[in-house]
PDB file of C-alpha atoms in Angstrom:
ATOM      1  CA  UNK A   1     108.299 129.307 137.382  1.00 59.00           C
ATOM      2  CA  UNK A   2     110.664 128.216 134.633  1.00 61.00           C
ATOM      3  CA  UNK A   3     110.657 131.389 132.635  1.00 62.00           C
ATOM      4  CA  UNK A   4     109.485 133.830 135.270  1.00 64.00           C
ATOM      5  CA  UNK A   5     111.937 133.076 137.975  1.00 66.00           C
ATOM      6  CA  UNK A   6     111.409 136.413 139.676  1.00 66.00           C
ATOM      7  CA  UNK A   7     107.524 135.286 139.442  1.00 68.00           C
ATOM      8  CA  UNK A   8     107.113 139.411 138.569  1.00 70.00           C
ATOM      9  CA  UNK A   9     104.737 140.868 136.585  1.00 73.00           C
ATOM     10  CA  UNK A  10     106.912 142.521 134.111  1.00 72.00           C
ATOM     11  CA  UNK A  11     108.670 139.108 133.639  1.00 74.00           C
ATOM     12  CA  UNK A  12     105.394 137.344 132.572  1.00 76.00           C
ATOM     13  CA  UNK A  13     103.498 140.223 130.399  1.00 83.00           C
ATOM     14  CA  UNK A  14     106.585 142.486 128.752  1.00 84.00           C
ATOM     15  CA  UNK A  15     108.100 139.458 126.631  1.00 84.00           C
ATOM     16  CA  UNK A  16     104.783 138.631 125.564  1.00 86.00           C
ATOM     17  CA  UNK A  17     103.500 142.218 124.962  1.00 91.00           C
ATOM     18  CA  UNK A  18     106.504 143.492 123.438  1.00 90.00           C
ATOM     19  CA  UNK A  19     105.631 141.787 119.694  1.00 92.00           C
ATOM     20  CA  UNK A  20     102.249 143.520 119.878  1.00 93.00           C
ATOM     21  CA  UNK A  21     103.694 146.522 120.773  1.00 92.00           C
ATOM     22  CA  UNK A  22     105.672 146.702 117.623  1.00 93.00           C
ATOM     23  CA  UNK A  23     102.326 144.753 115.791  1.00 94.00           C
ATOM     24  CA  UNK A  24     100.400 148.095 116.712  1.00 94.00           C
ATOM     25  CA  UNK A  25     103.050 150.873 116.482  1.00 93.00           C
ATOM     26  CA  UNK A  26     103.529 149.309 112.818  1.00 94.00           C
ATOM     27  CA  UNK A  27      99.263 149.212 112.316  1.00 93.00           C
ATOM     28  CA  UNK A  28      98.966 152.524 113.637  1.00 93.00           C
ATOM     29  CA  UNK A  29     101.818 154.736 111.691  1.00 92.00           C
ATOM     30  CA  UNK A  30     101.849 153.176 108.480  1.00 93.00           C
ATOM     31  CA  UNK A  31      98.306 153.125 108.244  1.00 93.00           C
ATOM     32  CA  UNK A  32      97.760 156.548 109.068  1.00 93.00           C
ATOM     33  CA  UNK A  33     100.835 157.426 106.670  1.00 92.00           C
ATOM     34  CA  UNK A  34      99.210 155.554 103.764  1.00 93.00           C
ATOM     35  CA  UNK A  35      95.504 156.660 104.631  1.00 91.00           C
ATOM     36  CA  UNK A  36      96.768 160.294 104.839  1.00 90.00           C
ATOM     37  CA  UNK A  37      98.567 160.311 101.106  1.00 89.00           C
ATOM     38  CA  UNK A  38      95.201 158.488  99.674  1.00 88.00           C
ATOM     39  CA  UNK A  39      93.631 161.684 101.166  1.00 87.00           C
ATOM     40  CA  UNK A  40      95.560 164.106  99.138  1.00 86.00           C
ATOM     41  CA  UNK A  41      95.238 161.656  95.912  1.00 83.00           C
ATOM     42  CA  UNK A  42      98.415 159.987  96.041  1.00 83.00           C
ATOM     43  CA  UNK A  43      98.877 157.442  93.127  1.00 82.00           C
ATOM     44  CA  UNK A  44     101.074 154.529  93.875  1.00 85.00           C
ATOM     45  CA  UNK A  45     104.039 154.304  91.366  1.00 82.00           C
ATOM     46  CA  UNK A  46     106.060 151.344  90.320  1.00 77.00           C
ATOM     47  CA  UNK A  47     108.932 151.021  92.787  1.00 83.00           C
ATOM     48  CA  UNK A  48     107.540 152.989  95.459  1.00 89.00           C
ATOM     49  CA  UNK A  49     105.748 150.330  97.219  1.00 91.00           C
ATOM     50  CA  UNK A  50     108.922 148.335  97.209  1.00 91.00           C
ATOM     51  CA  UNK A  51     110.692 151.346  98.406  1.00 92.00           C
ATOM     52  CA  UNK A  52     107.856 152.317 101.303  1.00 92.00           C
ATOM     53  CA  UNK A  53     108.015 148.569 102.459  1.00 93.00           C
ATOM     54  CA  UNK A  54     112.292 148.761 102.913  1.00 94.00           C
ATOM     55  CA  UNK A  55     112.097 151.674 104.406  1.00 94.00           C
ATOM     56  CA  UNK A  56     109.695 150.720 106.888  1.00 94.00           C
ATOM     57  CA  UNK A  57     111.152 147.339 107.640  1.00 95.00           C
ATOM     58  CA  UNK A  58     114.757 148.416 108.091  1.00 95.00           C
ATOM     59  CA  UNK A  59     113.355 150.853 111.059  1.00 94.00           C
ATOM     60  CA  UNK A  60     111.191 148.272 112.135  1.00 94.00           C
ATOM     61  CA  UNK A  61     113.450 145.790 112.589  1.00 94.00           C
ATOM     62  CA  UNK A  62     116.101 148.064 114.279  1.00 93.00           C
ATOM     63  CA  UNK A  63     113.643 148.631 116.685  1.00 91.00           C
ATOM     64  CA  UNK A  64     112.598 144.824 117.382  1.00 90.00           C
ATOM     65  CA  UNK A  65     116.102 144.329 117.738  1.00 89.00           C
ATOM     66  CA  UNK A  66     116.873 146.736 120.394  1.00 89.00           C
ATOM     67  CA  UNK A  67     113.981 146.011 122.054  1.00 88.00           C
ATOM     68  CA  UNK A  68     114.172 142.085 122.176  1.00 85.00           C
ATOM     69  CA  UNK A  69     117.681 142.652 122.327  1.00 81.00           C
ATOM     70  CA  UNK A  70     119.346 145.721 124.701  1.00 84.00           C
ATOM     71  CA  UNK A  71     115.765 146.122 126.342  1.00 85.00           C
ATOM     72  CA  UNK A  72     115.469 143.083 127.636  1.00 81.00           C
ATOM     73  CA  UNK A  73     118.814 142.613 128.942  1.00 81.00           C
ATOM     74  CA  UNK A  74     118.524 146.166 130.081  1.00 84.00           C
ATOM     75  CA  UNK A  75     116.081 145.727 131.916  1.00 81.00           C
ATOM     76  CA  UNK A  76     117.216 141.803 133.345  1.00 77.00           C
ATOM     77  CA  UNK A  77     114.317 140.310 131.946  1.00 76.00           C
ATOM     78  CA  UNK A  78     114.203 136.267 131.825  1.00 67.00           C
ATOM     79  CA  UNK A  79     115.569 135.260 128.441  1.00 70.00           C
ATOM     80  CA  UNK A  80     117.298 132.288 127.366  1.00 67.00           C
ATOM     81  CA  UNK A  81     117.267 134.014 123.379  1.00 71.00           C
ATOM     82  CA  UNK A  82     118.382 132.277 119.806  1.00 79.00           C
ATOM     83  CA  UNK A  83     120.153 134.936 118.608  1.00 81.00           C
ATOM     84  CA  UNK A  84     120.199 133.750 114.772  1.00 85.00           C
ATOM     85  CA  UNK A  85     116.767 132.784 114.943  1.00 89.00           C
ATOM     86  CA  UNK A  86     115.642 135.876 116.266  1.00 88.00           C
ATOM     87  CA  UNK A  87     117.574 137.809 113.146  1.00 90.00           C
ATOM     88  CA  UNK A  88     115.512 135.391 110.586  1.00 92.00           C
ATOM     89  CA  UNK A  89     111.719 136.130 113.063  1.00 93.00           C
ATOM     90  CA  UNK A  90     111.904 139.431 113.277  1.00 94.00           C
ATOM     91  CA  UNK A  91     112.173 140.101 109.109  1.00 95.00           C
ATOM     92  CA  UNK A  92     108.930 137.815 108.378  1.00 96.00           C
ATOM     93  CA  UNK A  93     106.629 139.204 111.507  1.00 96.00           C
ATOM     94  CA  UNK A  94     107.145 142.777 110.633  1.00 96.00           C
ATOM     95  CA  UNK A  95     106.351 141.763 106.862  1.00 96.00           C
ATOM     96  CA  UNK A  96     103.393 140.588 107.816  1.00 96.00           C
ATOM     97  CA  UNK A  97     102.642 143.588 109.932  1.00 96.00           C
ATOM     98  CA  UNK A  98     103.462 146.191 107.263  1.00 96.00           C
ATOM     99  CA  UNK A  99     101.296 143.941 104.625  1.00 95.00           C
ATOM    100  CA  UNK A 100      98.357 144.224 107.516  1.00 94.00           C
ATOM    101  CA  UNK A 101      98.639 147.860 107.609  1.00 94.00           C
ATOM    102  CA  UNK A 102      98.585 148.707 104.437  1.00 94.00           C
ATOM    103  CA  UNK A 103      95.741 146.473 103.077  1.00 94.00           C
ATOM    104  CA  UNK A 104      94.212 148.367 106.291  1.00 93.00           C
ATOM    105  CA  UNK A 105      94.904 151.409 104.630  1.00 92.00           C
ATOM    106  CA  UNK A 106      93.763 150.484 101.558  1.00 90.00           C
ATOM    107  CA  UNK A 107      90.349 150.670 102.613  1.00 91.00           C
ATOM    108  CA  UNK A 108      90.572 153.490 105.523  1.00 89.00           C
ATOM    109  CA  UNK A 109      88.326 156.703 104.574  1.00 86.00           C
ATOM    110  CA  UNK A 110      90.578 158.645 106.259  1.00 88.00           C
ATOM    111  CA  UNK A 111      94.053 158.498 108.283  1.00 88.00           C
ATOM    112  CA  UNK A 112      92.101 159.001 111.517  1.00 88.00           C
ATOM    113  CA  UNK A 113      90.088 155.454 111.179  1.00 87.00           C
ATOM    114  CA  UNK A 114      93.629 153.576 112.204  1.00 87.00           C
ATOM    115  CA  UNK A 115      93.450 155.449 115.645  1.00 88.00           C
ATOM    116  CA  UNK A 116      90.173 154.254 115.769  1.00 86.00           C
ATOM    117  CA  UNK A 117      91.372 150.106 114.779  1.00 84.00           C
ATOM    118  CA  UNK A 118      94.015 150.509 117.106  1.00 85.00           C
ATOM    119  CA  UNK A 119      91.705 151.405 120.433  1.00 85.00           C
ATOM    120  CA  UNK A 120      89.595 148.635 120.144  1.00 85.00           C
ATOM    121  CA  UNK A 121      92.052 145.819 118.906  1.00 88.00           C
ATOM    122  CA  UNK A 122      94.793 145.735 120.831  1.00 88.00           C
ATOM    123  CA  UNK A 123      93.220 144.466 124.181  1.00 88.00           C
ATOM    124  CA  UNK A 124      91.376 141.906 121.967  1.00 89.00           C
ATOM    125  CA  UNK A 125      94.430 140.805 120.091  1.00 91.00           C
ATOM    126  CA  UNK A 126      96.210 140.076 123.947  1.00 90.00           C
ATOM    127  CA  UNK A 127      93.893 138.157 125.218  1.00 89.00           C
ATOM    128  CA  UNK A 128      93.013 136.107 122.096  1.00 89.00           C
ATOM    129  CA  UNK A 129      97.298 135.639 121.622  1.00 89.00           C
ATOM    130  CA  UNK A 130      97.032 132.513 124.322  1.00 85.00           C
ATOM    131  CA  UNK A 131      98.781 134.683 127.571  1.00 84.00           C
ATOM    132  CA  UNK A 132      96.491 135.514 129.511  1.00 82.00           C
ATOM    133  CA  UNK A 133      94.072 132.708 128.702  1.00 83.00           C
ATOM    134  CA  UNK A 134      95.410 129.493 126.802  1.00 84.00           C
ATOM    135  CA  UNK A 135      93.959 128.665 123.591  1.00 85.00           C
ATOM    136  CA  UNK A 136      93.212 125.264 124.654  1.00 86.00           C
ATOM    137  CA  UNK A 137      90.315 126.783 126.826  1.00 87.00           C
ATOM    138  CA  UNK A 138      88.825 128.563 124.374  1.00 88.00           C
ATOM    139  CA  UNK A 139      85.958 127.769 122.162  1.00 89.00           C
ATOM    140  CA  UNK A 140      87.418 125.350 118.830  1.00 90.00           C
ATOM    141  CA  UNK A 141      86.092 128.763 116.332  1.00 91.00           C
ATOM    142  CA  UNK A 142      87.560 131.263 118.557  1.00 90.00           C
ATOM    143  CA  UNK A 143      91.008 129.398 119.393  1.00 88.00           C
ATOM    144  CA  UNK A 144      91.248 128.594 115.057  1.00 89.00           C
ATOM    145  CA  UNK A 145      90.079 132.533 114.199  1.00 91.00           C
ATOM    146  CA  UNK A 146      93.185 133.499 117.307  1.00 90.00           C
ATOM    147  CA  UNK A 147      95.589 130.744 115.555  1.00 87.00           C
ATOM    148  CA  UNK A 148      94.804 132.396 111.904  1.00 89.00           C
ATOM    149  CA  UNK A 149      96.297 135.908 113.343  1.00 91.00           C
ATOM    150  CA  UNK A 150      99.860 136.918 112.289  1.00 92.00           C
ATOM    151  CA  UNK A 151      99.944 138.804 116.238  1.00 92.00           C
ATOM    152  CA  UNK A 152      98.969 135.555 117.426  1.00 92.00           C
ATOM    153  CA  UNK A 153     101.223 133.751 116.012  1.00 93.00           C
ATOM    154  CA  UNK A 154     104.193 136.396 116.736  1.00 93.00           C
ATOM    155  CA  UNK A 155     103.664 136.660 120.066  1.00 92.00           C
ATOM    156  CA  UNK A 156     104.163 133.093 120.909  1.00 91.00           C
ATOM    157  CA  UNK A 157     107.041 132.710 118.214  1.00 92.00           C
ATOM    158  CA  UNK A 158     108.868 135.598 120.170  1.00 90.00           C
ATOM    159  CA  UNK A 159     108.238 134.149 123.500  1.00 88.00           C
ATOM    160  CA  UNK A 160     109.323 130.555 122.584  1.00 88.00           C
ATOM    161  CA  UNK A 161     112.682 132.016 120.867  1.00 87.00           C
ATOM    162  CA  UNK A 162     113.297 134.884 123.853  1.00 83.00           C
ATOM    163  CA  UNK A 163     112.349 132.913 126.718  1.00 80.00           C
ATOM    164  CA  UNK A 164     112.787 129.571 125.796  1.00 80.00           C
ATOM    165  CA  UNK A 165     115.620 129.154 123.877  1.00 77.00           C
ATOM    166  CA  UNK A 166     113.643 127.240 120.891  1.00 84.00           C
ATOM    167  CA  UNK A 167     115.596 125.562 117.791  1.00 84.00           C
ATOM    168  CA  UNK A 168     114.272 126.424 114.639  1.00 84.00           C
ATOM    169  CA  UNK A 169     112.800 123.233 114.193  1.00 85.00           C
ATOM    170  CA  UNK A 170     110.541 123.967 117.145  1.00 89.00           C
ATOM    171  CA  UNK A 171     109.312 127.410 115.830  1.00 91.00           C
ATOM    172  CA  UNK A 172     109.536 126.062 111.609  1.00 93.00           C
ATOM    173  CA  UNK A 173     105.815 126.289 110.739  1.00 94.00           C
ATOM    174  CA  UNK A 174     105.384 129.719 112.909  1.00 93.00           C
ATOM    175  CA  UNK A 175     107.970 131.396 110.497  1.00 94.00           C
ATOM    176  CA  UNK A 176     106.982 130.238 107.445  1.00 95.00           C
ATOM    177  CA  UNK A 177     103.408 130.996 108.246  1.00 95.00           C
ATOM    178  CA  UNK A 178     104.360 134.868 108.708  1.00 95.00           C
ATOM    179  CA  UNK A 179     106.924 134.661 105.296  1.00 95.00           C
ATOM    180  CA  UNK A 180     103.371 133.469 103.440  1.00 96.00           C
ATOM    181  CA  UNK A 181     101.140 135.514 105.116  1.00 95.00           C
ATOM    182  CA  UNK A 182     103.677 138.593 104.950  1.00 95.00           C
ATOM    183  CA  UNK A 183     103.644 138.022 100.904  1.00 96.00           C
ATOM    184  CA  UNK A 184      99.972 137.344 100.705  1.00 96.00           C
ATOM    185  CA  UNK A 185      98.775 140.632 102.601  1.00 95.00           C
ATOM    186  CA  UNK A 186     101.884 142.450 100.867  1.00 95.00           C
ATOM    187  CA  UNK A 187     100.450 141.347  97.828  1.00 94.00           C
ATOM    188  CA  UNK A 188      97.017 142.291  98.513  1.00 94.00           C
ATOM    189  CA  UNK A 189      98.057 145.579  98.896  1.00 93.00           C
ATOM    190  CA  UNK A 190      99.992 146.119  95.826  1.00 93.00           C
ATOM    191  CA  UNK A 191      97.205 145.027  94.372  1.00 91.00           C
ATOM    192  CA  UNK A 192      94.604 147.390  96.108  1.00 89.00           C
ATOM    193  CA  UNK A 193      96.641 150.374  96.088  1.00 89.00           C
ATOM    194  CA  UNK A 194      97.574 150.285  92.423  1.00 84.00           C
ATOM    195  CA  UNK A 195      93.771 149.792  91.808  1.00 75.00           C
ATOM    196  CA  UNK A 196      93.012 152.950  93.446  1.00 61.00           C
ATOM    197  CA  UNK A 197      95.575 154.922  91.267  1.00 51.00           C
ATOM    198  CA  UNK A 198      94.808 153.149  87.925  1.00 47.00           C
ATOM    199  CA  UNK A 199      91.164 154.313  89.170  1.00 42.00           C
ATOM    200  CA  UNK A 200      92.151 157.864  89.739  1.00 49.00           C
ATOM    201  CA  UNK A 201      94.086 158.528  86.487  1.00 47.00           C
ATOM    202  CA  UNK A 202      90.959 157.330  84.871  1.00 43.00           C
ATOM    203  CA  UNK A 203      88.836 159.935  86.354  1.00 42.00           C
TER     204      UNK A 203
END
C-alpha cells in the first residue's frame, strides 16, 4: 500500500516491467542486427564496436528516460523518483544489456535465433526478478542464479529509485554491479566478435 496507493494493477507491474521491457527490446534488436551482419560476413573493425555501442546507448537511454520519466508521470503512476540517480542507472543497465546482446549474437546461427531467446525468456526473467514471487521464497540456487542476472538486478534498482525514492547509498552495490558486468559482457564481445573476423580474413 505504500507504493501502490491506487492498489491497481498497472501501479504494481508497469514500474517493475518497464526495465525488462527495455532489457528485451535491447536483446531482441541488437541481436538480430549483429546476427544478421555475421550472416552476410561482416568483419568487425577497430572503432566500430565503440561506435555500434554509442549509438545504441544514446537511443537507449533516450528511451529509458522518457519512459521512466514523461511515461510515468503521463500516465500518474506512483513515483517518488531520484532524478540524478536515475541519469547515472540508466547508462550502466543498458551497458549491460547491449554487452548481453551482443555476446548473444556472437554465437546466434542466424538473426532469427534472438526471436526465438526472446519468447521463452522474458516470462522467466519476470518471475525470477523477485515481483511476482520474492526471492526470499525461492530455493538458495535459484534465488543466487536470479541475483547473478543484470534484469534482475535492474528491475529492482529501477523500482527502488522510481518508487521509492532511494539514496545512492541504498542502491551503491546494484550500480556498480551493472558498470562491471556491463564491461565484462562488453568485453566478451569485443573479444568474440573480433575472433570471428580475424577467423574470416584467414579463410
Amino acid at each position: 500500500p505504500l507504493f501502490n496507493p491506487l492498489s491497481g494493477y498497472g501501479s504494481y507491474i508497469v514500474p517493475a516491467v518497464a526495465p525488462l521491457i527495455i532489457h528485451q527490446t535491447i536483446l531482441l534488436g541488437l541481436s538480430m542486427l549483429v546476427a544478421g551482419w555475421r550472416e552476410t560476413g561482416w568483419r568487425l573493425r577497430k572503432g566500430e564496436f565503440a561506435g555500434m555501442v554509442g549509438s545504441v546507448m544514446t537511443i537507449c537511454c533516450f528511451g529509458c528516460f522518457d519512459l521512466f520519466g514523461f511515461m510515468f508521470w503521463w500516465n500518474d503512476y506512483p513515483r517518488a523518483g531520484n532524478l540524478s540517480l536515475m541519469l547515472i542507472a540508466i547508462p550502466l543497465f543498458v551497458l549491460a544489456a547491449i554487452g548481453l546482446a551482443l555476446v548473444l549474437a556472437s554465437y546466434l546461427d542466424m538473426a532469427e535465433r534472438s526471436g526465438h531467446l526472446l519468447v521463452f525468456t522474458s516470462v522467466p526473467l519476470f518471475l525470477l526478478s523477485g515481483v511476482a514471487w520474492p526471492l526470499q521464497a525461492m530455493p538458495a540456487w535459484l534465488a543466487g542464479f536470479s541475483s547473478s542476472l543484470p534484469s534482475t538486478v535492474g528491475i529492482n534498482t529501477f523500482v527502488r529509485i522510481n518508487q521509492m525514492g532511494v539514496t545512492g547509498s541504498d542502491v551503491v552495490w546494484q550500480l556498480v554491479y551493472l558498470g562491471l558486468v556491463g564491461i565484462g559482457l562488453n568485453a566478451w564481445a569485443y573479444k568474440r566478435l573480433r575472433g570471428a573476423s580475424k577467423l574470416q580474413n584467414d579463410n
